Coordinates of N, CA and C in Angstrom, one line a residue:
Chain A
G1 N 108.9 0.8 164.3 CA 108.9 2.1 163.7 C 107.8 3.0 164.3
D2 N 107.7 4.2 164.0 CA 106.9 5.2 164.4 C 105.4 4.6 164.3
S3 N 104.5 5.0 165.2 CA 103.1 4.6 164.9 C 102.3 5.4 165.8
V4 N 101.0 5.5 165.5 CA 100.0 6.2 166.1 C 98.7 5.3 166.4
T5 N 98.3 5.4 167.6 CA 97.0 4.6 167.9 C 96.0 5.6 168.4
Q6 N 94.7 5.4 167.9 CA 93.6 6.2 168.1 C 92.5 5.3 168.6
M7 N 91.6 5.9 169.3 CA 90.5 5.1 169.9 C 89.6 4.8 168.6
E8 N 89.0 3.5 168.8 CA 88.1 3.1 167.7 C 86.8 3.8 167.8
G9 N 86.1 4.0 166.7 CA 84.9 4.7 166.6 C 83.8 3.8 166.2
P10 N 82.7 4.2 165.9 CA 82.4 5.7 166.0 C 82.1 6.2 167.3
V11 N 82.3 7.4 167.4 CA 82.0 8.2 168.7 C 80.7 8.9 168.3
T12 N 79.6 8.6 169.1 CA 78.4 9.2 168.9 C 77.9 10.2 170.1
L13 N 77.6 11.4 169.7 CA 77.4 12.4 170.9 C 76.1 13.2 170.4
S14 N 75.5 13.7 171.3 CA 74.5 14.6 171.1 C 75.1 16.1 170.9
E15 N 74.5 16.9 170.4 CA 74.8 18.3 170.1 C 75.2 18.9 171.5
E16 N 76.2 19.7 171.6 CA 76.7 20.5 172.9 C 77.4 19.5 173.9
A17 N 77.5 18.3 173.6 CA 78.3 17.4 174.5 C 79.8 17.6 174.3
F18 N 80.5 17.1 175.4 CA 82.0 17.2 175.4 C 82.6 16.2 174.6
L19 N 83.6 16.4 173.8 CA 84.3 15.5 173.1 C 85.7 15.2 173.5
T20 N 86.1 14.0 173.6 CA 87.4 13.5 173.6 C 87.7 12.4 172.7
I21 N 88.7 12.6 171.8 CA 89.3 11.5 171.1 C 90.7 11.2 171.3
N22 N 90.9 10.0 171.8 CA 92.3 9.7 172.4 C 93.3 9.4 171.3
C23 N 94.5 9.9 171.4 CA 95.5 9.5 170.6 C 96.8 9.4 171.3
T24 N 97.5 8.2 171.1 CA 98.8 8.0 171.7 C 99.8 7.6 170.6
Y25 N 101.1 7.8 170.8 CA 101.9 7.6 169.7 C 103.3 6.9 170.4
T26 N 104.0 6.3 169.3 CA 105.2 5.7 169.7 C 106.2 6.2 168.6
A27 N 107.3 6.9 169.1 CA 108.3 7.4 168.1 C 109.6 7.6 168.8
T28 N 110.5 7.6 168.1 CA 111.9 7.9 168.6 C 112.0 9.5 168.5
G29 N 112.9 10.1 169.4 CA 113.0 11.7 169.3 C 111.8 12.4 169.7
Y30 N 111.5 13.4 169.3 CA 110.4 14.4 169.6 C 109.6 14.7 168.4
P31 N 108.6 14.0 168.2 CA 107.9 14.2 167.0 C 107.0 15.4 166.9
S32 N 106.7 16.0 165.8 CA 105.4 17.0 165.7 C 104.3 16.1 165.6
L33 N 103.2 16.7 166.2 CA 101.9 16.0 166.2 C 100.9 16.8 165.6
F34 N 99.8 16.2 164.9 CA 98.8 16.9 164.2 C 97.5 16.2 164.5
W35 N 96.4 17.0 164.2 CA 95.1 16.4 164.0 C 94.6 17.0 162.6
Y36 N 94.1 16.0 161.8 CA 93.4 16.2 160.7 C 91.9 15.8 160.7
V37 N 91.2 16.5 159.9 CA 89.8 16.2 159.9 C 89.4 15.9 158.4
Q38 N 88.4 14.9 158.4 CA 87.9 14.6 156.9 C 86.4 14.6 156.8
Y39 N 85.9 15.6 156.2 CA 84.4 15.6 156.0 C 84.1 14.7 154.9
P40 N 82.8 14.2 154.9 CA 82.3 13.2 153.9 C 82.6 13.6 152.5
G41 N 83.3 12.9 151.7 CA 83.6 13.1 150.4 C 84.6 14.0 149.9
E42 N 85.3 14.4 151.0 CA 86.5 15.3 150.9 C 87.9 14.7 151.3
G43 N 88.9 15.4 151.1 CA 90.2 15.1 151.4 C 90.4 15.5 153.0
L44 N 91.6 15.2 153.4 CA 91.9 15.6 154.7 C 92.3 17.2 155.0
Q45 N 91.9 17.8 156.0 CA 92.3 19.1 156.3 C 93.0 19.2 157.6
L46 N 94.1 19.9 157.6 CA 94.8 20.1 159.0 C 93.9 20.9 159.9
L47 N 93.7 20.3 161.0 CA 92.9 20.9 162.1 C 93.8 21.8 163.1
L48 N 94.8 21.2 163.6 CA 95.7 21.6 164.6 C 96.9 20.9 164.6
K49 N 98.0 21.5 165.3 CA 99.3 20.8 165.4 C 100.1 21.3 166.6
A50 N 100.9 20.6 167.1 CA 101.9 20.9 168.1 C 103.2 20.5 167.9
T51 N 104.3 21.2 168.0 CA 105.6 20.9 167.6 C 106.4 20.5 168.8
K52 N 106.1 20.7 170.1 CA 107.0 20.4 171.2 C 106.1 20.1 172.4
A53 N 106.8 19.5 173.4 CA 106.1 19.0 174.6 C 105.5 20.3 175.2
D54 N 104.3 20.0 175.7 CA 103.4 21.0 176.6 C 102.8 22.0 175.6
D55 N 103.1 22.0 174.2 CA 102.5 23.0 173.4 C 101.0 22.5 173.2
K56 N 100.1 23.5 173.2 CA 98.7 23.2 172.9 C 98.3 23.8 171.6
G57 N 97.8 23.0 170.7 CA 97.3 23.4 169.4 C 95.8 23.7 169.5
S58 N 95.2 24.6 168.9 CA 93.8 24.9 168.9 C 93.3 25.5 167.6
N59 N 92.1 25.3 167.3 CA 91.5 25.7 166.1 C 90.0 25.5 166.1
K60 N 89.1 26.3 165.8 CA 87.7 26.2 165.7 C 87.1 25.5 166.9
G61 N 87.7 25.8 168.0 CA 87.1 25.2 169.4 C 87.7 23.9 169.8
F62 N 88.5 23.3 169.0 CA 89.3 22.1 169.2 C 90.5 22.4 169.9
E63 N 90.9 21.5 170.8 CA 92.2 21.7 171.4 C 92.9 20.3 171.6
A64 N 94.2 20.4 171.6 CA 95.1 19.2 172.0 C 96.3 19.5 172.6
T65 N 96.8 18.8 173.6 CA 98.0 19.2 174.4 C 99.0 18.1 174.2
Y66 N 100.2 18.4 173.7 CA 101.4 17.5 173.5 C 101.9 17.1 174.8
R67 N 101.6 15.9 175.3 CA 102.0 15.3 176.6 C 103.1 14.3 176.2
K68 N 104.3 14.7 176.6 CA 105.5 13.8 176.4 C 105.5 12.7 177.4
E69 N 105.1 13.1 178.5 CA 105.3 12.1 179.7 C 104.3 10.8 179.4
T70 N 103.1 11.0 178.9 CA 102.1 10.0 178.5 C 102.1 9.7 176.9
T71 N 103.0 10.3 176.2 CA 103.0 10.1 174.7 C 101.6 10.2 174.2
S72 N 100.9 11.3 174.5 CA 99.6 11.4 174.1 C 99.2 12.8 173.3
F73 N 98.2 12.9 172.7 CA 97.8 14.1 172.0 C 96.2 14.1 171.8
H74 N 95.6 14.0 172.8 CA 94.2 13.8 172.7 C 93.4 15.1 172.3
L75 N 92.5 14.8 171.5 CA 91.6 15.9 171.0 C 90.4 16.2 171.7
E76 N 90.1 17.4 172.1 CA 89.0 17.7 172.9 C 88.2 18.9 172.3
K77 N 86.9 19.0 172.5 CA 86.1 20.1 172.2 C 84.9 20.3 173.3
G78 N 84.9 21.4 173.7 CA 83.8 21.6 174.9 C 82.3 21.5 174.4
S79 N 82.0 21.6 173.3 CA 80.5 21.7 172.8 C 80.5 21.3 171.4
V80 N 80.3 20.0 171.1 CA 80.2 19.6 169.6 C 79.0 20.3 168.9
Q81 N 79.1 20.2 167.6 CA 78.0 20.7 166.7 C 77.7 19.6 165.7
V82 N 76.5 19.5 165.1 CA 76.3 18.7 164.1 C 77.3 18.6 163.1
S83 N 77.7 19.9 162.8 CA 78.7 20.2 161.5 C 80.1 19.6 162.0
D84 N 80.3 19.2 163.2 CA 81.7 18.6 163.4 C 81.6 17.1 163.2
S85 N 80.6 16.4 162.6 CA 80.5 15.1 162.3 C 81.6 14.9 161.1
A86 N 82.4 14.0 161.3 CA 83.6 13.8 160.4 C 84.4 12.7 160.9
V87 N 85.4 12.3 160.1 CA 86.4 11.3 160.6 C 87.8 12.2 161.0
Y88 N 88.3 11.9 162.2 CA 89.5 12.7 162.7 C 90.7 11.8 162.8
F89 N 91.7 12.3 162.3 CA 93.0 11.5 162.1 C 94.0 12.1 163.0
C90 N 94.7 11.3 163.9 CA 95.9 11.9 164.6 C 97.1 11.4 163.7
A91 N 98.1 12.2 163.7 CA 99.3 12.0 162.9 C 100.5 12.5 163.5
L92 N 101.7 11.9 163.2 CA 103.1 12.4 163.8 C 104.0 12.5 162.7
R93 N 104.8 13.6 162.7 CA 106.0 13.5 161.9 C 107.4 13.5 162.9
S94 N 108.1 12.6 162.6 CA 109.4 12.5 163.4 C 110.5 13.0 162.8
L95 N 111.4 13.7 163.6 CA 112.6 14.3 163.0 C 113.6 13.2 162.7
N96 N 113.4 12.1 163.1 CA 114.3 11.0 163.1 C 114.0 10.1 161.8
T97 N 113.1 10.4 161.1 CA 112.7 9.6 159.9 C 113.6 9.8 158.8
G98 N 114.4 10.8 158.7 CA 115.2 11.3 157.7 C 114.4 12.0 156.5
F99 N 113.2 11.9 156.5 CA 112.5 12.6 155.5 C 111.1 12.9 156.1
Q100 N 110.5 14.0 155.6 CA 109.3 14.4 156.4 C 108.1 13.5 155.8
K101 N 107.8 12.6 156.4 CA 106.6 11.7 156.2 C 105.6 11.8 157.2
L102 N 104.3 11.9 157.1 CA 103.5 11.8 158.1 C 103.0 10.4 158.3
V103 N 102.9 10.0 159.6 CA 102.4 8.6 159.9 C 101.0 8.9 160.5
F104 N 100.0 8.2 160.0 CA 98.5 8.5 160.4 C 98.0 7.3 161.3
G105 N 97.1 7.6 162.2 CA 96.4 6.7 162.9 C 95.3 6.2 161.9
T106 N 94.3 5.3 162.5 CA 93.5 4.7 161.6 C 92.2 5.5 161.5
G107 N 92.1 6.7 162.3 CA 91.0 7.5 162.1 C 89.8 7.1 163.1
T108 N 89.0 8.2 163.6 CA 87.9 8.0 164.4 C 86.8 8.8 163.9
R109 N 85.7 8.0 163.6 CA 84.5 8.6 163.1 C 83.5 9.3 164.3
L110 N 83.3 10.6 164.1 CA 82.4 11.2 165.1 C 81.1 11.6 164.4
L111 N 80.0 11.1 165.1 CA 78.7 11.4 164.7 C 78.0 12.1 165.9
V112 N 77.6 13.4 165.4 CA 76.8 14.2 166.3 C 75.5 14.4 165.9
S113 N 74.4 14.0 166.8 CA 73.2 14.2 166.4 C 72.5 15.4 167.1
P114 N 71.3 16.0 166.4 CA 70.8 17.2 167.0 C 70.1 17.0 168.4
Chain B
D3 N 90.7 20.9 147.2 CA 91.2 22.4 147.6 C 91.8 23.1 146.4
A4 N 91.6 24.3 146.2 CA 92.3 25.0 145.2 C 93.7 24.9 145.4
G5 N 94.5 24.6 144.3 CA 96.0 24.5 144.4 C 96.2 23.0 144.3
I6 N 95.6 22.0 144.5 CA 95.9 20.6 144.2 C 94.6 19.9 143.7
T7 N 94.7 19.3 142.6 CA 93.5 18.5 142.0 C 94.0 17.2 141.6
Q8 N 93.1 16.2 141.8 CA 93.2 14.9 141.4 C 92.3 14.5 140.3
S9 N 92.7 13.6 139.3 CA 91.9 13.0 138.3 C 92.1 11.6 138.0
P10 N 91.1 10.8 137.6 CA 89.7 11.3 137.7 C 89.3 11.2 139.2
R11 N 88.0 11.7 139.5 CA 87.5 11.6 140.8 C 87.0 10.2 141.1
H12 N 86.5 9.5 140.1 CA 86.0 8.1 140.3 C 86.5 7.2 139.1
K13 N 86.6 6.0 139.3 CA 87.1 5.2 138.1 C 86.7 3.8 138.5
V14 N 86.1 3.0 137.5 CA 85.9 1.5 137.7 C 86.8 1.0 136.5
T15 N 87.5 0.0 136.9 CA 88.4 -0.7 135.9 C 88.4 -2.2 136.1
E16 N 88.8 -3.1 135.2 CA 88.8 -4.3 135.2 C 90.2 -4.9 135.7
T17 N 90.2 -6.0 136.3 CA 91.3 -6.6 136.9 C 92.3 -6.9 135.7
G18 N 93.7 -6.6 135.9 CA 94.7 -6.8 134.9 C 94.9 -5.6 134.0
T19 N 94.2 -4.6 134.1 CA 94.3 -3.4 133.3 C 95.1 -2.4 133.9
P20 N 96.1 -1.6 133.2 CA 96.7 -0.5 133.9 C 95.9 0.7 134.2
V21 N 96.2 1.4 135.1 CA 95.5 2.5 135.5 C 96.5 3.6 136.0
T22 N 96.3 4.9 135.5 CA 97.1 5.9 135.9 C 96.2 7.0 136.6
L23 N 96.5 7.4 137.8 CA 95.9 8.7 138.4 C 96.8 9.6 138.5
R24 N 96.2 10.9 138.3 CA 96.9 12.2 138.2 C 96.7 13.0 139.4
C25 N 97.8 13.7 139.7 CA 97.8 14.7 140.9 C 98.5 16.0 140.3
H26 N 97.8 17.0 140.2 CA 98.4 18.2 139.7 C 98.3 19.3 140.9
Q27 N 99.3 20.1 140.9 CA 99.3 21.2 141.9 C 99.7 22.4 141.3
T28 N 99.4 23.7 141.8 CA 99.7 24.9 141.3 C 100.5 25.6 142.2
E29 N 101.0 25.0 143.4 CA 101.5 25.8 144.6 C 103.0 25.7 144.4
N30 N 103.6 25.0 143.4 CA 105.0 24.9 143.3 C 105.7 24.4 144.5
H31 N 105.0 23.5 145.2 CA 105.6 22.8 146.4 C 106.5 21.6 145.9
R32 N 107.6 21.5 146.6 CA 108.6 20.6 146.3 C 108.1 19.1 146.5
Y33 N 107.4 18.8 147.7 CA 107.2 17.5 148.0 C 105.7 17.1 147.6
M34 N 105.5 15.9 147.2 CA 104.3 15.3 146.8 C 104.2 13.9 147.2
Y35 N 102.9 13.4 147.6 CA 102.9 12.0 148.1 C 101.4 11.4 147.6
W36 N 101.5 10.1 147.6 CA 100.4 9.4 147.2 C 100.0 8.5 148.5
Y37 N 98.9 8.6 149.2 CA 98.3 7.7 150.1 C 97.1 6.8 149.6
R38 N 96.9 5.7 150.2 CA 95.7 5.0 149.9 C 94.8 5.0 151.3
Q39 N 93.6 5.1 151.3 CA 92.8 5.1 152.5 C 91.9 3.9 152.4
D40 N 91.9 3.0 153.4 CA 91.1 1.8 153.6 C 90.5 1.7 154.9
P41 N 89.3 1.2 155.1 CA 88.7 1.0 156.5 C 89.7 0.2 157.4
G42 N 89.9 0.7 158.7 CA 90.7 -0.1 159.5 C 92.1 0.2 159.4
H43 N 92.5 0.7 158.3 CA 94.0 0.9 158.0 C 94.4 2.5 158.1
G44 N 93.4 3.4 158.0 CA 93.7 4.8 157.8 C 94.4 5.1 156.6
L45 N 95.3 6.0 156.6 CA 96.0 6.3 155.5 C 97.4 5.6 155.5
R46 N 97.8 5.2 154.3 CA 99.0 4.4 154.2 C 99.8 4.9 153.0
L47 N 101.0 5.3 153.1 CA 101.9 5.9 152.1 C 102.3 5.0 151.0
I48 N 102.0 5.2 149.9 CA 102.4 4.4 148.7 C 103.8 4.8 148.1
H49 N 103.8 6.0 147.7 CA 105.1 6.6 147.2 C 105.2 8.2 147.5
Y50 N 106.4 8.7 147.4 CA 106.4 10.1 147.6 C 107.5 10.6 146.7
S51 N 107.5 11.9 146.5 CA 108.6 12.8 145.6 C 109.1 13.8 146.3
Y52 N 110.5 13.9 146.3 CA 111.1 15.1 146.7 C 111.6 16.0 145.8
G53 N 111.2 15.9 144.5 CA 111.6 16.8 143.3 C 111.4 16.1 142.0
V54 N 111.6 16.9 141.0 CA 111.5 16.3 139.7 C 112.3 15.0 139.5
K55 N 111.7 13.9 139.0 CA 112.5 12.7 138.9 C 112.9 12.0 140.2
D56 N 112.6 12.7 141.4 CA 113.1 12.2 142.6 C 111.9 11.5 143.4
T57 N 112.0 10.2 143.4 CA 110.9 9.5 144.0 C 111.3 8.3 144.9
D58 N 110.4 7.9 145.9 CA 110.9 6.8 146.8 C 109.7 6.1 147.2
K59 N 109.8 5.0 147.6 CA 108.7 4.0 147.9 C 108.3 4.2 149.5
G60 N 107.1 4.2 149.6 CA 106.3 4.2 150.9 C 106.2 2.8 151.5
E61 N 105.3 2.6 152.3 CA 105.1 1.3 153.0 C 104.3 0.3 152.2
V62 N 103.5 0.9 151.3 CA 102.7 -0.2 150.6 C 102.8 0.1 148.9
S63 N 104.0 0.1 148.5 CA 104.4 0.3 147.2 C 104.3 -0.8 146.2
D64 N 104.1 -2.0 146.7 CA 104.2 -3.1 145.8 C 102.9 -3.1 144.7
G65 N 103.1 -3.2 143.5 CA 102.0 -3.0 142.4 C 101.9 -1.7 142.0
Y66 N 102.6 -0.8 142.5 CA 102.4 0.7 142.0 C 103.8 1.2 141.6
S67 N 103.7 2.2 140.7 CA 104.7 3.0 140.2 C 104.4 4.5 140.2
V68 N 105.3 5.3 140.2 CA 105.1 6.8 140.1 C 106.0 7.4 139.1
S69 N 105.7 8.6 138.6 CA 106.6 9.4 137.9 C 106.3 10.9 138.2
R70 N 107.3 11.7 138.1 CA 107.3 13.0 138.3 C 108.2 13.7 137.3
S71 N 107.6 14.2 136.2 CA 108.4 14.7 135.1 C 108.5 16.4 135.2
K72 N 107.5 16.8 135.9 CA 107.3 18.2 136.1 C 107.1 18.5 137.7
T73 N 107.3 19.7 138.2 CA 107.0 20.0 139.5 C 105.6 19.7 139.8
E74 N 104.7 20.2 138.9 CA 103.3 20.2 139.2 C 102.5 18.9 139.1
D75 N 103.0 17.9 138.5 CA 102.4 16.7 138.3 C 103.0 15.4 138.8
F76 N 102.3 14.6 139.5 CA 102.8 13.5 140.3 C 101.8 12.3 139.8
L77 N 102.2 11.4 139.0 CA 101.3 10.3 138.3 C 101.6 9.0 139.2
L78 N 100.4 8.5 139.5 CA 100.5 7.0 140.2 C 99.9 6.0 139.2
T79 N 100.6 5.1 139.0 CA 100.2 4.0 138.0 C 100.0 2.6 138.7
L80 N 99.0 2.0 138.5 CA 98.8 0.5 138.9 C 99.0 -0.2 137.7
E81 N 100.1 -1.0 137.7 CA 100.7 -1.6 136.5 C 99.7 -2.7 136.0
S82 N 99.1 -3.3 136.9 CA 98.0 -4.4 136.5 C 97.2 -4.6 137.7
A83 N 96.0 -3.8 137.6 CA 95.1 -3.6 138.7 C 94.6 -4.9 139.2
T84 N 94.5 -4.9 140.5 CA 94.0 -6.2 141.3 C 92.8 -5.6 142.2
S85 N 91.9 -6.6 142.6 CA 90.8 -6.1 143.5 C 91.3 -5.7 144.8
S86 N 92.5 -6.0 145.3 CA 93.0 -5.4 146.6 C 93.4 -4.1 146.4
Q87 N 93.4 -3.5 145.3 CA 93.8 -2.2 145.0 C 92.5 -1.1 144.9
T88 N 91.3 -1.9 145.1 CA 90.2 -1.0 145.3 C 90.3 -0.3 146.6
S89 N 90.2 1.2 146.4 CA 90.5 1.9 147.5 C 90.3 3.5 147.2
V90 N 90.4 4.3 148.1 CA 90.4 5.8 147.9 C 91.9 6.1 147.8
Y91 N 92.2 7.0 146.9 CA 93.6 7.3 146.7 C 93.6 8.9 146.9
F92 N 94.6 9.3 147.8 CA 94.8 10.6 148.1 C 96.3 11.2 147.7
C93 N 96.2 12.3 147.0 CA 97.5 13.0 146.8 C 97.7 14.1 147.8
A94 N 98.9 14.4 148.3 CA 99.3 15.5 149.1 C 100.4 16.2 148.8
I95 N 100.5 17.4 149.1 CA 101.7 18.2 148.8 C 102.1 18.9 150.1
S96 N 103.4 19.3 150.2 CA 104.0 20.0 151.4 C 105.1 20.9 150.7
E97 N 105.3 21.9 151.4 CA 106.2 23.0 150.9 C 107.6 22.7 151.3
L98 N 107.8 22.4 152.6 CA 109.0 22.2 153.2 C 109.1 20.8 154.0
Q99 N 110.2 20.4 154.4 CA 110.3 19.3 155.5 C 110.2 20.0 156.8
G100 N 109.2 20.7 157.0 CA 108.9 21.4 158.3 C 107.7 20.9 159.0
D101 N 107.0 21.9 159.7 CA 105.9 21.6 160.4 C 104.6 22.3 159.8
Y102 N 104.6 22.3 158.5 CA 103.5 23.1 157.9 C 102.3 22.3 157.6
G103 N 102.6 20.8 157.9 CA 101.4 19.8 157.5 C 101.4 19.7 156.0
Y104 N 100.4 18.9 155.7 CA 100.1 18.6 154.3 C 98.8 19.2 153.8
T105 N 98.8 19.6 152.4 CA 97.4 19.8 151.8 C 97.1 18.6 150.9
F106 N 95.9 18.2 151.2 CA 95.4 17.0 150.5 C 94.5 17.4 149.2
G107 N 94.5 16.5 148.2 CA 93.4 16.6 147.2 C 92.1 16.0 147.7
S108 N 91.2 16.0 146.8 CA 89.9 15.5 147.2 C 89.8 13.9 147.0
G109 N 90.7 13.4 146.5 CA 90.6 12.0 146.3 C 90.2 11.4 145.0
T110 N 90.6 10.1 144.8 CA 90.1 9.4 143.6 C 89.6 8.0 144.1
R111 N 88.3 7.8 144.0 CA 87.8 6.4 144.3 C 87.9 5.4 143.1
L112 N 88.7 4.4 143.4 CA 88.9 3.5 142.3 C 88.4 2.1 142.7
T113 N 87.6 1.6 141.8 CA 87.1 0.3 142.0 C 87.6 -0.6 140.9
V114 N 88.1 -1.8 141.3 CA 88.8 -2.7 140.3 C 87.7 -4.0 140.4
V115 N 87.2 -4.4 139.3 CA 86.2 -5.5 139.2 C 86.8 -6.6 138.5

């Protein structure tokens, strides 16, 4: 079945460092891809999305490019802040599932220190 | 988030007792979902609903049942709670089977002792 693999965390960075969180997927067809963020004690929030190959999703300084050839959707940010500390989830929605269900990765915790 | 609320936010219950969690939305979205979040597993789908009285199982549905008698309410029932059901439960809604993503509630932390 469809699946998402994320790098294990935690990822620990100093403020203003460059961030990459890797995400690869396995799916039939051409899935839509998402990044969600979960701040402590809260539910998940949609961060960005991409619906077709070579699309770049972006929001709040975060970016991710849909790479069909490498089945990847890595999350990047040029300069992280302490307020970016959260858990980040990569997810996919496949058109072949017959119903819109999101499949999530296991999440990657990001810790940013001042 | 405004538009979707879960209750209770926290609950401690004893093994063998039934427990019902409630998800309430004011967005009039057709689709509703229950997930559980556990360390090392991320989010796993328990049940989902695609309309009033229309529900189906997700990947971890054993020991859970759901009901949706109104568009705005989606109830998750643990028929006889077990310690393995200690988890954080999230409800989500979506408007269409499109690329709009989900809106999540703030979660219910359930502890079964």
